[in-house]
């Protein structure tokens, strides 16, 4: 198996504390019907993947018998995942069965020697919509999108134009950190140079553009806005790192008293209906008039939803360009000293963080073919004597928050097999350190790990991680965040009554 990482050119992966992200959706009984009046027919979003079977493994192909087959099927739900260098879509039915899926790399449009991410993301969004099989588009009932956490876009609310370049997920604004620390509670999630709030404060202090009509959006918010046209709507997973408190379901008073608080978006639960798809988008691509656009989430939350880890102690490690950890816990943990934060899921908390180690480092050093051949020669039962801290560049977020941490990838042995083994095992040690840290901080101890992302394809790496973690490690049944985003689109099902969104 390949170590991982889909064929992408840069690095890979650039609900209201309402009790509803472990949300009630159809329980799929033998008849396939959902009784709204029977509470026993309601279950969690996670359970919608129980019967998941990928019906269309190939890019942009559809399965069926034309119009008659479409007529026999019920509505479909479209999710899109926007990572660091590419995006995916997944199209599912109400039982979680996959009807179509596909991926696109971002076109790297240069603008004065820098990549114009705004245009790249926009082009890719419309490419994905066009990739949805034409004969299935009329059945799409709702759409949701996930994006990279803390990727921040500030736009002019009057013109819709960006007021600066976007602040990417891993971008740090250390100059804003003292100001943020002076207003936020000690060790709050926003007290990290890469937090959304630090990016907002940095922009507020540095840019001379007119701020009167400024609106802050996260990557997923902005992409969804292109589809629904209502400015200033976010979800409380994305808004966490700008300071939103999902426990009180509001922005805290220490944030609302700041002069830039008017820039903050309104916040809803992920999967909440926002509005119907814009008419020009609908007619261009052939989606139905009653297709709903709903709030999204972050890429790692979407991957967690897709992986179906439903009990406290269950965790998901996403091995993409970076290493993201999410552990379902009965306790909320927030500690910016270590890059640890919690998202709310019903009466539980999704605790974790994201390290800058991961597949991007591997892609710098090896081709996909090399990764596959070298991995086959690794003995995962033997510990590597090499001790690395694999990073693409200086800076680490979790389990150590150190923007100056340097990569450590030497000494390099003569054997490439030993070198790859050492890197894979070193990443596994970072993962183990992360889970041990969460336990020390008071989270529910991890009992089982599901793996998502491109790195989940490498069976040798899974066995190395099992040995290092001392825990069972499994490849998630669904490994793509786009599938989790599609589950959020499914969440909005049933929100239309007599032509109105409720």
C-alpha positions as a printed NumPy array, in Angstrom:
array([[  0.   ,   0.   ,   0.   ],
       [  1.102,   3.558,  -0.576],
       [  2.106,   5.648,   2.408],
       [ -0.28 ,   7.808,   1.607],
       [ -0.919,  10.793,   0.412],
       [ -2.957,  11.512,  -2.594],
       [ -1.213,  12.873,  -5.629],
       [ -1.204,  16.565,  -4.735],
       [  1.476,  19.084,  -5.58 ],
       [  1.943,  21.286,  -2.527],
       [  1.293,  19.828,   0.927],
       [ -1.966,  17.862,   1.351],
       [ -4.719,  19.112,   3.647],
       [ -3.672,  22.672,   3.428],
       [-22.748,  22.223,  15.757],
       [-24.359,  26.415,  18.403],
       [-23.356,  24.624,  21.294],
       [-26.783,  23.384,  20.439],
       [-27.049,  19.732,  21.405],
       [-27.212,  18.691,  17.784],
       [-23.958,  17.74 ,  16.115],
       [-24.456,  14.211,  17.356],
       [-27.578,  15.02 ,  15.492],
       [-30.867,  13.272,  14.959],
       [-30.998,  11.893,  11.444],
       [-32.753,   8.899,   9.938],
       [-32.221,   5.521,  11.511],
       [-32.202,   3.247,   8.552],
       [-34.557,   0.435,   9.385],
       [-35.442,  -2.371,   7.064],
       [-38.035,  -0.307,   5.246],
       [-35.754,   2.701,   4.888],
       [-38.419,   4.999,   6.368],
       [-37.875,   7.569,   9.114],
       [-40.659,   8.227,  11.586],
       [-40.326,  11.801,  12.844],
       [-42.868,  11.181,  15.58 ],
       [-40.963,   8.258,  17.051],
       [-37.907,   9.334,  19.088],
       [-36.544,   5.82 ,  18.868],
       [-36.093,   6.307,  15.161],
       [-33.609,   9.124,  15.784],
       [-29.89 ,   8.564,  16.057],
       [-26.512,  10.229,  15.657],
       [-24.969,  11.507,  12.458],
       [-22.233,   8.954,  13.001],
       [-24.643,   6.082,  12.512],
       [-25.501,   7.172,   9.008],
       [-22.255,   5.579,   7.853],
       [-23.097,   2.122,   9.203],
       [-24.299,   0.888,   5.834],
       [-21.892,   2.928,   3.784],
       [-20.716,   1.275,   0.602],
       [-18.72 ,   3.142,  -1.962],
       [-20.707,   2.592,  -5.129],
       [-18.491,   4.786,  -7.279],
       [-14.78 ,   4.501,  -6.5  ],
       [-13.702,   6.167,  -9.735],
       [-13.361,   9.902, -10.293],
       [-16.456,  11.58 , -11.662],
       [-18.353,   8.472, -12.755],
       [-21.929,   7.706, -11.92 ],
       [-23.684,   4.414, -11.429],
       [-27.238,   3.823, -12.491],
       [-29.632,   3.429, -15.359],
       [-30.223,   7.017, -16.375],
       [-33.393,   8.967, -15.679],
       [-35.381,   5.958, -14.452],
       [-32.718,   5.198, -11.841],
       [-32.658,   8.828, -10.642],
       [-36.432,   8.883, -10.371],
       [-36.344,   5.77 ,  -8.187],
       [-33.811,   7.306,  -5.815],
       [-34.425,   9.876,  -3.134],
       [-32.442,  13.054,  -2.601],
       [-28.646,  13.092,  -2.528],
       [-26.358,  15.183,  -0.309],
       [-23.163,  16.86 ,  -1.452],
       [-20.131,  17.477,   0.753],
       [-16.896,  19.165,  -0.291],
       [-13.574,  19.157,   1.544],
       [-11.038,  21.923,   0.883],
       [ -7.534,  21.008,   2.044],
       [ -4.175,  22.669,   1.656],
       [ -3.508,  21.793,  -1.975],
       [ -6.656,  20.196,  -3.295],
       [-10.323,  19.531,  -2.743],
       [-12.727,  16.579,  -2.896],
       [-16.425,  16.024,  -3.151],
       [-18.64 ,  13.174,  -1.964],
       [-22.258,  12.629,  -2.937],
       [-24.297,  10.36 ,  -0.645],
       [-27.889,   9.286,  -0.145],
       [-29.897,   9.295,   3.082],
       [-28.411,   5.953,   4.106],
       [-24.863,   7.146,   3.663],
       [-24.233,   5.217,   0.453],
       [-21.749,   6.874,  -1.896],
       [-23.086,   7.763,  -5.339],
       [-20.18 ,   9.791,  -6.69 ],
       [-16.871,  11.23 ,  -5.577],
       [-13.964,  13.098,  -7.089],
       [-10.989,  15.337,  -6.412],
       [ -9.2  ,  18.324,  -7.863],
       [ -5.824,  19.904,  -7.264],
       [ -5.768,  23.666,  -6.853],
       [ -4.56 ,  25.549,  -9.917],
       [ -1.561,  27.444,  -8.592],
       [ -2.303,  30.906,  -9.92 ],
       [  0.604,  33.243,  -9.304],
       [  0.047,  36.851,  -8.348],
       [  3.236,  38.876,  -7.909],
       [  5.285,  35.81 ,  -6.977],
       [  2.689,  34.57 ,  -4.489],
       [ -0.119,  32.089,  -4.995],
       [ -3.546,  33.669,  -5.406],
       [ -5.383,  31.273,  -3.112],
       [ -8.683,  33.135,  -3.406],
       [ -8.861,  32.506,  -7.145],
       [ -7.493,  28.974,  -6.804],
       [-10.161,  28.011,  -4.267],
       [-12.936,  29.655,  -6.28 ],
       [-11.939,  27.932,  -9.497],
       [-11.711,  24.586,  -7.716],
       [-15.143,  25.02 ,  -6.125],
       [-16.788,  25.443,  -9.503],
       [-14.731,  22.621, -10.994],
       [-16.027,  20.272,  -8.305],
       [-19.61 ,  21.36 ,  -8.903],
       [-19.087,  20.677, -12.591],
       [-17.555,  17.277, -11.768],
       [-20.746,  16.095, -10.061],
       [-22.319,  13.781, -12.664],
       [-24.854,  15.73 , -14.669],
       [-27.55 ,  13.1  , -14.271],
       [-27.291,  13.345, -10.457],
       [-27.264,  17.114,  -9.951],
       [-31.046,  17.497, -10.019],
       [-31.284,  15.172,  -7.004],
       [-28.935,  17.194,  -4.741],
       [-30.988,  18.401,  -1.766],
       [-28.264,  20.195,   0.2  ],
       [-24.585,  21.098,   0.137],
       [-21.989,  21.618,   2.875],
       [-18.259,  22.391,   2.817],
       [-15.397,  21.901,   5.248],
       [-12.186,  23.915,   5.168],
       [ -8.847,  24.149,   6.923],
       [ -9.124,  25.386,  10.492],
       [ -8.096,  29.018,  11.139],
       [ -7.717,  29.824,   7.432],
       [ -9.026,  33.383,   7.533],
       [-10.391,  35.701,   4.853],
       [-11.406,  39.299,   5.56 ],
       [-13.57 ,  40.827,   2.884],
       [-15.349,  44.083,   2.133],
       [-19.001,  43.495,   2.946],
       [-20.1  ,  45.974,   0.285],
       [-18.075,  44.697,  -2.654],
       [-17.249,  41.123,  -1.619],
       [-13.601,  41.759,  -2.439],
       [-10.824,  40.543,  -0.099],
       [ -9.253,  43.316,   1.974],
       [ -5.975,  41.4  ,   2.234],
       [ -4.479,  38.112,   1.212],
       [ -5.97 ,  35.176,   3.133],
       [ -4.227,  34.068,   6.316],
       [ -3.547,  30.357,   5.849],
       [ -4.21 ,  27.699,   8.48 ],
       [ -0.551,  27.351,   9.527],
       [  0.349,  31.024,   9.295],
       [  1.471,  32.564,  12.566],
       [  1.044,  36.183,  13.651],
       [  3.296,  36.385,  16.718],
       [  3.186,  40.192,  16.742],
       [ -0.523,  40.017,  17.631],
       [ -0.103,  37.467,  20.412],
       [  0.656,  39.931,  23.269],
       [ -2.514,  41.893,  22.497],
       [ -4.621,  38.728,  22.328],
       [ -3.153,  37.409,  25.578],
       [ -3.955,  40.714,  27.28 ],
       [ -7.703,  40.316,  26.653],
       [ -8.277,  36.528,  26.605],
       [ -8.352,  34.151,  29.599],
       [ -5.067,  32.469,  30.404],
       [ -4.173,  29.571,  28.084],
       [ -7.269,  30.146,  25.951],
       [ -7.38 ,  28.566,  22.49 ],
       [ -6.914,  31.973,  20.86 ],
       [ -3.589,  32.444,  22.703],
       [ -1.639,  30.959,  19.834],
       [  0.013,  32.878,  17.041],
       [ -1.833,  30.827,  14.422],
       [ -5.303,  31.384,  15.92 ],
       [ -7.936,  33.18 ,  13.884],
       [ -8.121,  35.934,  16.475],
       [ -4.383,  36.624,  16.197],
       [ -4.832,  36.88 ,  12.452],
       [ -7.718,  39.291,  12.872],
       [ -5.769,  41.462,  15.319],
       [ -2.738,  41.422,  13.018],
       [ -4.873,  42.565,  10.088],
       [ -6.619,  45.204,  12.201],
       [ -3.291,  46.657,  13.306],
       [ -1.42 ,  46.422,  10.014],
       [ -3.726,  47.13 ,   7.109],
       [ -4.724,  50.637,   6.091],
       [ -7.761,  49.622,   4.063],
       [-11.231,  50.819,   5.024],
       [-12.404,  48.634,   7.887],
       [-15.963,  49.958,   8.225],
       [-17.584,  47.209,   6.168],
       [-15.085,  44.429,   6.892],
       [-16.368,  40.904,   7.51 ],
       [-14.301,  37.971,   8.738],
       [-14.944,  34.611,   7.131],
       [-13.228,  31.282,   7.454],
       [-12.317,  29.337,   4.331],
       [-15.452,  27.164,   4.474],
       [-17.658,  30.205,   5.215],
       [-16.316,  32.068,   2.212],
       [-16.78 ,  29.143,  -0.164],
       [-20.331,  28.588,   1.063],
       [-21.034,  32.311,   0.689],
       [-20.211,  32.002,  -2.994],
       [-23.084,  29.518,  -3.196],
       [-25.76 ,  31.138,  -0.998],
       [-24.912,  34.862,  -1.051],
       [-25.669,  35.682,   2.612],
       [-22.621,  37.408,   4.006],
       [-21.224,  36.826,   7.473],
       [-22.365,  33.306,   8.427],
       [-20.095,  30.762,  10.104],
       [-20.302,  27.613,  12.207],
       [-19.096,  27.131,  15.743],
       [-16.384,  24.647,  14.826],
       [-14.652,  27.144,  12.554],
       [-15.384,  30.053,  14.92 ],
       [-13.727,  28.385,  17.921],
       [-10.29 ,  29.832,  17.165],
       [-11.617,  33.364,  16.807],
       [-12.918,  33.116,  20.371],
       [-16.466,  31.804,  20.052],
       [-17.547,  29.869,  23.156],
       [-19.644,  26.812,  22.224],
       [-20.511,  26.203,  25.874],
       [-22.432,  29.481,  26.204],
       [-23.303,  29.54 ,  22.495],
       [-22.021,  33.077,  22.051],
       [-18.955,  35.25 ,  21.739],
       [-17.593,  36.018,  25.231],
       [-17.854,  39.523,  26.65 ],
       [-14.082,  40.049,  26.61 ],
       [-14.217,  39.675,  22.817],
       [-17.42 ,  41.614,  22.161],
       [-15.96 ,  44.705,  23.855],
       [-13.105,  44.923,  21.338],
       [-13.28 ,  47.569,  18.566],
       [-13.109,  44.917,  15.845],
       [-15.94 ,  42.761,  17.241],
       [-18.331,  43.955,  14.522],
       [-16.17 ,  42.101,  11.992],
       [-17.064,  38.727,  13.532],
       [-19.554,  36.514,  11.675],
       [-22.798,  35.181,  13.09 ],
       [-22.504,  31.572,  14.221],
       [-24.749,  28.546,  13.74 ],
       [-24.365,  24.822,  14.296],
       [-22.577,  22.923,  11.52 ],
       [-25.139,  21.538,   9.123],
       [-27.638,  24.35 ,   9.723],
       [-29.606,  25.574,   6.724],
       [-28.536,  29.023,   5.524],
       [-30.406,  29.625,   2.276],
       [-31.202,  28.143,  -1.098],
       [-28.458,  27.961,  -3.676],
       [-28.069,  31.191,  -5.666],
       [-30.081,  31.252,  -8.848],
       [-27.113,  31.904, -11.132],
       [-25.18 ,  28.976,  -9.639],
       [-28.253,  26.761,  -9.809],
       [-28.928,  27.452, -13.463],
       [-25.263,  27.191, -14.432],
       [-24.829,  23.723, -12.957],
       [-28.35 ,  22.311, -12.992],
       [-29.077,  21.954,  -9.283],
       [-32.7  ,  22.047,  -8.117],
       [-34.37 ,  25.266,  -6.951],
       [-34.873,  23.909,  -3.435],
       [-31.214,  22.86 ,  -2.975],
       [-30.125,  24.173,   0.441],
       [-26.679,  25.482,   1.32 ],
       [-25.854,  24.763,   4.963],
       [-23.079,  25.684,   7.357],
       [-19.858,  23.696,   7.257],
       [-17.078,  22.729,   9.626],
       [-13.307,  22.261,   9.732],
       [-11.527,  19.543,   7.787],
       [-10.487,  17.571,  10.862],
       [-14.001,  17.662,  12.346],
       [-15.401,  16.443,   9.021],
       [-12.869,  13.601,   9.015],
       [-13.923,  12.696,  12.551],
       [-17.589,  12.599,  11.554],
       [-16.756,  10.367,   8.609],
       [-14.8  ,   7.928,  10.771],
       [-17.738,   7.038,  13.066],
       [-15.875,   7.207,  16.378],
       [-18.929,   7.589,  18.607],
       [-17.941,   6.732,  22.204],
       [-15.706,   8.502,  24.765],
       [-12.182,   7.168,  24.447],
       [-12.484,   6.697,  20.688],
       [-10.173,   8.892,  18.647],
       [ -9.374,   9.78 ,  15.066],
       [ -5.904,  10.594,  13.805],
       [ -5.957,  12.289,  10.409],
       [ -2.731,  11.662,   8.536],
       [ -2.699,  14.175,   5.737],
       [ -0.07 ,  16.802,   5.112],
       [ -0.264,  17.391,   8.855],
       [ -1.181,  15.176,  11.8  ],
       [ -4.524,  16.096,  13.401],
       [ -5.882,  14.382,  16.5  ],
       [ -9.449,  14.351,  17.763],
       [-10.484,  12.411,  20.903],
       [-14.086,  12.125,  22.1  ],
       [-14.039,  13.039,  25.774],
       [-16.49 ,  13.701,  28.591],
       [-14.326,  16.648,  29.701],
       [-13.544,  19.89 ,  27.9  ],
       [ -9.823,  20.681,  27.696],
       [ -8.382,  24.022,  26.596],
       [ -4.695,  24.827,  26.941],
       [ -2.932,  27.063,  24.449],
       [  0.432,  26.205,  25.986],
       [  0.215,  22.888,  24.146],
       [ -2.085,  23.777,  21.27 ],
       [ -5.   ,  21.842,  22.818],
       [ -8.617,  22.856,  22.288],
       [-12.097,  21.294,  22.357],
       [-15.08 ,  21.331,  20.046],
       [-18.483,  20.539,  21.485],
       [-20.404,  17.473,  20.33 ],
       [-23.708,  17.19 ,  22.189],
       [-22.869,  16.602,  25.854],
       [-19.337,  15.513,  24.974],
       [-16.212,  17.25 ,  23.722],
       [-13.926,  16.637,  20.81 ],
       [-10.5  ,  17.322,  22.285],
       [ -7.318,  17.571,  20.296],
       [ -4.909,  19.571,  18.246],
       [ -2.928,  19.567,  15.032],
       [  0.792,  18.999,  14.62 ],
       [  2.783,  20.314,  11.672],
       [  4.407,  16.926,  11.244],
       [  2.877,  14.539,   8.737],
       [  2.72 ,  13.617,   5.104],
       [  3.984,  16.913,   3.716],
       [  7.42 ,  16.028,   5.056],
       [  7.281,  12.62 ,   3.38 ],
       [  6.325,  14.175,   0.07 ],
       [  9.367,  16.441,   0.271],
       [ 11.645,  13.429,   0.576],
       [ 10.035,  10.605,  -1.4  ],
       [  7.834,  10.017,  -4.429],
       [  4.661,   7.966,  -4.116],
       [  6.395,   5.064,  -5.856],
       [  9.32 ,   5.226,  -3.431],
       [  6.992,   5.382,  -0.444],
       [  5.194,   2.265,  -1.626],
       [  8.302,   0.215,  -2.365],
       [ 10.247,   1.294,   0.723],
       [  7.289,   0.696,   3.025],
       [  6.996,  -2.887,   1.823],
       [ 10.518,  -3.53 ,   3.135],
       [  9.936,  -2.146,   6.64 ],
       [  9.551,  -4.573,   9.555],
       [  6.971,  -2.784,  11.722],
       [  7.592,  -5.046,  14.73 ],
       [ 11.109,  -3.66 ,  15.156],
       [ 11.667,  -0.256,  16.747],
       [ 13.686,   2.275,  14.774],
       [ 16.812,   3.593,  16.453],
       [ 16.402,   6.962,  14.683],
       [ 14.917,   9.883,  16.58 ],
       [ 13.546,  12.667,  14.387],
       [ 11.045,  15.495,  14.618],
       [  9.797,  15.649,  11.021],
       [  8.599,  19.131,  10.054],
       [  8.293,  20.779,   6.662],
       [  9.65 ,  24.047,   8.044],
       [ 10.268,  25.708,  11.391],
       [  7.335,  25.834,  13.788],
       [  5.16 ,  23.393,  15.719],
       [  1.599,  23.747,  17.063],
       [  0.838,  20.544,  19.015],
       [  1.715,  18.68 ,  21.249],
       [  4.318,  21.43 ,  21.634],
       [  3.402,  24.99 ,  20.704],
       [  6.721,  26.426,  19.539],
       [  6.771,  28.647,  16.432],
       [ 10.577,  28.437,  16.385],
       [ 10.973,  24.664,  16.605],
       [ 13.342,  23.484,  13.87 ],
       [ 12.846,  20.296,  11.836],
       [ 15.045,  17.381,  12.864],
       [ 15.627,  14.882,  10.052],
       [ 19.292,  13.991,  10.536],
       [ 21.424,  11.956,  10.638],
       [ 20.232,  10.236,   7.477],
       [ 21.318,   6.595,   7.201],
       [ 22.518,   5.134,   3.919],
       [ 19.454,   2.911,   3.725],
       [ 16.324,   4.677,   2.492],
       [ 14.261,   1.934,   4.107],
       [ 15.786,   2.742,   7.507],
       [ 15.316,   6.449,   6.883],
       [ 11.619,   6.101,   6.041],
       [ 11.163,   3.729,   8.968],
       [ 12.695,   6.311,  11.288],
       [ 10.456,   9.093,   9.999],
       [  7.274,   7.022,  10.247],
       [  8.133,   5.907,  13.763],
       [  9.062,   9.434,  14.839],
       [  5.68 ,  10.711,  13.662],
       [  4.071,   7.857,  15.615],
       [  5.967,   8.974,  18.752],
       [  4.636,  12.502,  18.301],
       [  1.139,  11.023,  18.027],
       [  1.693,   9.007,  21.234],
       [  2.974,  12.095,  23.028],
       [ -0.149,  13.967,  21.937],
       [ -2.551,  11.357,  23.311],
       [ -0.592,  11.084,  26.57 ],
       [ -0.729,  14.872,  26.923],
       [ -4.51 ,  14.901,  26.508],
       [ -4.814,  12.311,  29.273],
       [ -2.539,  14.331,  31.569],
       [ -4.681,  17.418,  30.985],
       [ -7.823,  15.558,  32.039],
       [ -9.358,  14.175,  28.857],
       [-10.897,  10.727,  28.678],
       [ -8.024,   8.257,  28.07 ],
       [ -7.817,   7.017,  24.505],
       [ -8.863,   3.393,  24.001],
       [ -8.956,   2.998,  20.247],
       [ -7.709,   5.015,  17.289],
       [ -9.283,   5.257,  13.856],
       [ -7.103,   6.578,  11.062],
       [ -8.189,   8.881,   8.259],
       [ -6.322,  10.758,   5.556],
       [ -3.909,   9.556,   2.914],
       [ -1.508,   8.029,   5.445],
       [ -4.212,   5.577,   6.519],
       [ -3.465,   3.57 ,   3.351],
       [ -0.066,   2.456,   4.665],
       [ -0.567,  -0.825,   6.557],
       [  3.054,  -0.9  ,   7.776],
       [  2.617,   2.55 ,   9.312],
       [ -0.563,   1.414,  11.069],
       [  1.331,  -1.515,  12.621],
       [  4.17 ,   0.793,  13.703],
       [  1.652,   3.101,  15.328],
       [ -0.096,   0.235,  17.104],
       [  3.221,  -0.783,  18.645],
       [  4.23 ,   2.769,  19.604],
       [  0.788,   3.767,  20.914],
       [  0.076,   0.441,  22.603],
       [ -3.477,   0.696,  21.265],
       [ -5.613,  -0.858,  18.534],
       [ -5.382,   1.262,  15.386],
       [ -7.803,   0.8  ,  12.507],
       [ -8.335,   2.407,   9.159],
       [-11.662,   4.225,   9.317],
       [-14.424,   2.804,   7.126],
       [-14.681,   6.242,   5.61 ],
       [-11.449,   8.2  ,   5.502],
       [-12.358,  11.316,   3.543],
       [-13.436,  14.58 ,   5.148],
       [-15.683,  15.194,   2.13 ],
       [-17.827,  12.307,   3.352],
       [-18.172,  13.997,   6.758],
       [-19.162,  17.228,   5.015],
       [-21.8  ,  15.267,   3.095],
       [-23.155,  14.   ,   6.427],
       [-23.56 ,  17.627,   7.482],
       [-25.467,  18.279,   4.264],
       [-27.648,  15.325,   5.195],
       [-28.217,  16.922,   8.599],
       [-30.104,  19.787,   6.979],
       [-32.551,  17.313,   5.463],
       [-36.163,  18.103,   6.199],
       [-35.661,  21.817,   6.822],
       [-38.012,  22.909,   4.012],
       [-41.72 ,  23.234,   4.77 ],
       [-44.039,  24.754,   2.17 ],
       [-41.106,  26.23 ,   0.34 ],
       [-39.526,  27.881,   3.374],
       [-36.357,  26.985,   5.256],
       [-36.952,  26.342,   8.944]])
